[in-house]
Amino acid sequence: MRFNIESHWYHSSLTWLTFILIPFSWVFFLIILMRKFFYQIGIKKSKKFSVPIIVVGNITVGGTGKTPFVIALASLFKKMGHQPGIVSRGAGGKN
């Protein structure tokens, strides 16, 4: 039997997993706040690129049409005379 976390993610009411994960969400929120603060005070630096960057992701996990959207977007830019490049970590990829 395979555990499907998405069924808990989109469940309309609270589940047992919700209660287990809530404290982790608070920790994640604090980490995000600290990271934002480090950028604001200059401890962390943003990287500048010489070309425009479009990020498609973090909409939701799997099955929402991100890949077809990226293909259509790249095709559009190609028709406009640009040379788009696609960088993908991919499902199950590693940094």
mmCIF file with all atom_site columns, C-alpha atoms in Angstrom:
data_model
loop_
_atom_site.group_PDB
_atom_site.id
_atom_site.type_symbol
_atom_site.label_atom_id
_atom_site.label_alt_id
_atom_site.label_comp_id
_atom_site.label_asym_id
_atom_site.label_entity_id
_atom_site.label_seq_id
_atom_site.pdbx_PDB_ins_code
_atom_site.Cartn_x
_atom_site.Cartn_y
_atom_site.Cartn_z
_atom_site.occupancy
_atom_site.B_iso_or_equiv
_atom_site.pdbx_formal_charge
_atom_site.auth_seq_id
_atom_site.auth_comp_id
_atom_site.auth_asym_id
_atom_site.auth_atom_id
_atom_site.pdbx_PDB_model_num
ATOM 1  C CA . MET A 1 1  ? 0.000   0.000  0.000   1.00 0.00 ? 1  MET A CA 1
ATOM 2  C CA . ARG A 1 2  ? 1.425   3.363  -1.049  1.00 0.00 ? 2  ARG A CA 1
ATOM 3  C CA . PHE A 1 3  ? 0.976   6.417  1.198   1.00 0.00 ? 3  PHE A CA 1
ATOM 4  C CA . ASN A 1 4  ? -0.452  9.370  -0.734  1.00 0.00 ? 4  ASN A CA 1
ATOM 5  C CA . ILE A 1 5  ? 0.386   12.656 0.999   1.00 0.00 ? 5  ILE A CA 1
ATOM 6  C CA . GLU A 1 6  ? -1.617  14.602 -1.606  1.00 0.00 ? 6  GLU A CA 1
ATOM 7  C CA . SER A 1 7  ? -4.845  13.109 -0.293  1.00 0.00 ? 7  SER A CA 1
ATOM 8  C CA . HIS A 1 8  ? -4.055  14.761 3.062   1.00 0.00 ? 8  HIS A CA 1
ATOM 9  C CA . TRP A 1 9  ? -2.844  17.973 1.414   1.00 0.00 ? 9  TRP A CA 1
ATOM 10 C CA . TYR A 1 10 ? -6.142  18.575 -0.390  1.00 0.00 ? 10 TYR A CA 1
ATOM 11 C CA . HIS A 1 11 ? -8.431  17.133 2.266   1.00 0.00 ? 11 HIS A CA 1
ATOM 12 C CA . SER A 1 12 ? -11.181 19.594 3.189   1.00 0.00 ? 12 SER A CA 1
ATOM 13 C CA . SER A 1 13 ? -10.888 18.935 6.923   1.00 0.00 ? 13 SER A CA 1
ATOM 14 C CA . LEU A 1 14 ? -8.043  18.398 9.339   1.00 0.00 ? 14 LEU A CA 1
ATOM 15 C CA . THR A 1 15 ? -6.464  14.952 9.383   1.00 0.00 ? 15 THR A CA 1
ATOM 16 C CA . TRP A 1 16 ? -4.029  13.298 11.771  1.00 0.00 ? 16 TRP A CA 1
ATOM 17 C CA . LEU A 1 17 ? -1.197  14.217 9.406   1.00 0.00 ? 17 LEU A CA 1
ATOM 18 C CA . THR A 1 18 ? -2.183  17.881 9.566   1.00 0.00 ? 18 THR A CA 1
ATOM 19 C CA . PHE A 1 19 ? -1.567  17.944 13.291  1.00 0.00 ? 19 PHE A CA 1
ATOM 20 C CA . ILE A 1 20 ? 1.802   16.243 12.883  1.00 0.00 ? 20 ILE A CA 1
ATOM 21 C CA . LEU A 1 21 ? 2.932   18.655 10.159  1.00 0.00 ? 21 LEU A CA 1
ATOM 22 C CA . ILE A 1 22 ? 1.720   21.969 11.652  1.00 0.00 ? 22 ILE A CA 1
ATOM 23 C CA . PRO A 1 23 ? 4.794   22.416 13.914  1.00 0.00 ? 23 PRO A CA 1
ATOM 24 C CA . PHE A 1 24 ? 7.053   21.792 10.902  1.00 0.00 ? 24 PHE A CA 1
ATOM 25 C CA . SER A 1 25 ? 5.209   24.518 9.003   1.00 0.00 ? 25 SER A CA 1
ATOM 26 C CA . TRP A 1 26 ? 5.985   26.949 11.834  1.00 0.00 ? 26 TRP A CA 1
ATOM 27 C CA . VAL A 1 27 ? 9.678   26.030 11.694  1.00 0.00 ? 27 VAL A CA 1
ATOM 28 C CA . PHE A 1 28 ? 9.663   26.437 7.920   1.00 0.00 ? 28 PHE A CA 1
ATOM 29 C CA . PHE A 1 29 ? 7.990   29.849 8.276   1.00 0.00 ? 29 PHE A CA 1
ATOM 30 C CA . LEU A 1 30 ? 10.668  30.996 10.740  1.00 0.00 ? 30 LEU A CA 1
ATOM 31 C CA . ILE A 1 31 ? 13.426  29.813 8.403   1.00 0.00 ? 31 ILE A CA 1
ATOM 32 C CA . ILE A 1 32 ? 11.852  31.772 5.546   1.00 0.00 ? 32 ILE A CA 1
ATOM 33 C CA . LEU A 1 33 ? 11.629  34.897 7.723   1.00 0.00 ? 33 LEU A CA 1
ATOM 34 C CA . MET A 1 34 ? 15.298  34.570 8.722   1.00 0.00 ? 34 MET A CA 1
ATOM 35 C CA . ARG A 1 35 ? 16.347  34.046 5.108   1.00 0.00 ? 35 ARG A CA 1
ATOM 36 C CA . LYS A 1 36 ? 14.405  37.126 4.008   1.00 0.00 ? 36 LYS A CA 1
ATOM 37 C CA . PHE A 1 37 ? 16.015  39.143 6.822   1.00 0.00 ? 37 PHE A CA 1
ATOM 38 C CA . PHE A 1 38 ? 19.513  37.977 5.793   1.00 0.00 ? 38 PHE A CA 1
ATOM 39 C CA . TYR A 1 39 ? 18.855  39.205 2.247   1.00 0.00 ? 39 TYR A CA 1
ATOM 40 C CA . GLN A 1 40 ? 17.565  42.547 3.544   1.00 0.00 ? 40 GLN A CA 1
ATOM 41 C CA . ILE A 1 41 ? 20.623  43.222 5.708   1.00 0.00 ? 41 ILE A CA 1
ATOM 42 C CA . GLY A 1 42 ? 23.072  41.974 3.084   1.00 0.00 ? 42 GLY A CA 1
ATOM 43 C CA . ILE A 1 43 ? 24.362  38.771 4.685   1.00 0.00 ? 43 ILE A CA 1
ATOM 44 C CA . LYS A 1 44 ? 22.969  36.830 1.727   1.00 0.00 ? 44 LYS A CA 1
ATOM 45 C CA . LYS A 1 45 ? 23.373  38.301 -1.744  1.00 0.00 ? 45 LYS A CA 1
ATOM 46 C CA . SER A 1 46 ? 21.110  37.940 -4.767  1.00 0.00 ? 46 SER A CA 1
ATOM 47 C CA . LYS A 1 47 ? 22.697  36.664 -7.947  1.00 0.00 ? 47 LYS A CA 1
ATOM 48 C CA . LYS A 1 48 ? 22.363  38.783 -11.070 1.00 0.00 ? 48 LYS A CA 1
ATOM 49 C CA . PHE A 1 49 ? 22.062  37.143 -14.476 1.00 0.00 ? 49 PHE A CA 1
ATOM 50 C CA . SER A 1 50 ? 22.698  38.700 -17.850 1.00 0.00 ? 50 SER A CA 1
ATOM 51 C CA . VAL A 1 51 ? 19.543  37.147 -19.315 1.00 0.00 ? 51 VAL A CA 1
ATOM 52 C CA . PRO A 1 52 ? 15.903  37.206 -18.185 1.00 0.00 ? 52 PRO A CA 1
ATOM 53 C CA . ILE A 1 53 ? 14.855  34.260 -16.041 1.00 0.00 ? 53 ILE A CA 1
ATOM 54 C CA . ILE A 1 54 ? 11.329  32.829 -15.811 1.00 0.00 ? 54 ILE A CA 1
ATOM 55 C CA . VAL A 1 55 ? 10.660  30.304 -13.059 1.00 0.00 ? 55 VAL A CA 1
ATOM 56 C CA . VAL A 1 56 ? 7.743   27.918 -13.411 1.00 0.00 ? 56 VAL A CA 1
ATOM 57 C CA . GLY A 1 57 ? 7.176   25.859 -10.328 1.00 0.00 ? 57 GLY A CA 1
ATOM 58 C CA . ASN A 1 58 ? 5.913   25.566 -6.795  1.00 0.00 ? 58 ASN A CA 1
ATOM 59 C CA . ILE A 1 59 ? 2.365   25.736 -8.091  1.00 0.00 ? 59 ILE A CA 1
ATOM 60 C CA . THR A 1 60 ? 1.630   22.300 -6.668  1.00 0.00 ? 60 THR A CA 1
ATOM 61 C CA . VAL A 1 61 ? 3.120   18.850 -6.866  1.00 0.00 ? 61 VAL A CA 1
ATOM 62 C CA . GLY A 1 62 ? 2.555   16.874 -10.058 1.00 0.00 ? 62 GLY A CA 1
ATOM 63 C CA . GLY A 1 63 ? -0.197  16.864 -12.580 1.00 0.00 ? 63 GLY A CA 1
ATOM 64 C CA . THR A 1 64 ? -0.978  20.572 -12.909 1.00 0.00 ? 64 THR A CA 1
ATOM 65 C CA . GLY A 1 65 ? 0.452   21.076 -16.389 1.00 0.00 ? 65 GLY A CA 1
ATOM 66 C CA . LYS A 1 66 ? 3.733   22.813 -15.601 1.00 0.00 ? 66 LYS A CA 1
ATOM 67 C CA . THR A 1 67 ? 5.671   20.862 -18.256 1.00 0.00 ? 67 THR A CA 1
ATOM 68 C CA . PRO A 1 68 ? 3.227   21.569 -21.104 1.00 0.00 ? 68 PRO A CA 1
ATOM 69 C CA . PHE A 1 69 ? 3.168   25.217 -20.006 1.00 0.00 ? 69 PHE A CA 1
ATOM 70 C CA . VAL A 1 70 ? 6.971   25.438 -20.153 1.00 0.00 ? 70 VAL A CA 1
ATOM 71 C CA . ILE A 1 71 ? 6.964   23.839 -23.616 1.00 0.00 ? 71 ILE A CA 1
ATOM 72 C CA . ALA A 1 72 ? 4.336   26.329 -24.850 1.00 0.00 ? 72 ALA A CA 1
ATOM 73 C CA . LEU A 1 73 ? 6.209   29.255 -23.278 1.00 0.00 ? 73 LEU A CA 1
ATOM 74 C CA . ALA A 1 74 ? 9.505   28.195 -24.864 1.00 0.00 ? 74 ALA A CA 1
ATOM 75 C CA . SER A 1 75 ? 7.775   27.783 -28.242 1.00 0.00 ? 75 SER A CA 1
ATOM 76 C CA . LEU A 1 76 ? 6.301   31.265 -27.954 1.00 0.00 ? 76 LEU A CA 1
ATOM 77 C CA . PHE A 1 77 ? 9.677   32.824 -27.164 1.00 0.00 ? 77 PHE A CA 1
ATOM 78 C CA . LYS A 1 78 ? 11.269  30.875 -30.015 1.00 0.00 ? 78 LYS A CA 1
ATOM 79 C CA . LYS A 1 79 ? 8.664   32.247 -32.451 1.00 0.00 ? 79 LYS A CA 1
ATOM 80 C CA . MET A 1 80 ? 9.519   35.720 -31.147 1.00 0.00 ? 80 MET A CA 1
ATOM 81 C CA . GLY A 1 81 ? 13.133  35.147 -32.202 1.00 0.00 ? 81 GLY A CA 1
ATOM 82 C CA . HIS A 1 82 ? 14.591  34.352 -28.792 1.00 0.00 ? 82 HIS A CA 1
ATOM 83 C CA . GLN A 1 83 ? 16.670  31.311 -27.873 1.00 0.00 ? 83 GLN A CA 1
ATOM 84 C CA . PRO A 1 84 ? 15.089  29.964 -24.697 1.00 0.00 ? 84 PRO A CA 1
ATOM 85 C CA . GLY A 1 85 ? 16.851  27.412 -22.560 1.00 0.00 ? 85 GLY A CA 1
ATOM 86 C CA . ILE A 1 86 ? 15.124  25.097 -20.114 1.00 0.00 ? 86 ILE A CA 1
ATOM 87 C CA . VAL A 1 87 ? 16.740  23.939 -16.907 1.00 0.00 ? 87 VAL A CA 1
ATOM 88 C CA . SER A 1 88 ? 14.867  21.236 -15.053 1.00 0.00 ? 88 SER A CA 1
ATOM 89 C CA . ARG A 1 89 ? 15.682  19.406 -11.880 1.00 0.00 ? 89 ARG A CA 1
ATOM 90 C CA . GLY A 1 90 ? 12.961  16.947 -12.822 1.00 0.00 ? 90 GLY A CA 1
ATOM 91 C CA . ALA A 1 91 ? 11.009  14.542 -10.694 1.00 0.00 ? 91 ALA A CA 1
ATOM 92 C CA . GLY A 1 92 ? 13.309  12.748 -8.293  1.00 0.00 ? 92 GLY A CA 1
ATOM 93 C CA . GLY A 1 93 ? 16.283  14.860 -9.381  1.00 0.00 ? 93 GLY A CA 1
ATOM 94 C CA . LYS A 1 94 ? 19.088  16.029 -7.165  1.00 0.00 ? 94 LYS A CA 1
ATOM 95 C CA . ASN A 1 95 ? 20.610  19.495 -6.900  1.00 0.00 ? 95 ASN A CA 1
#
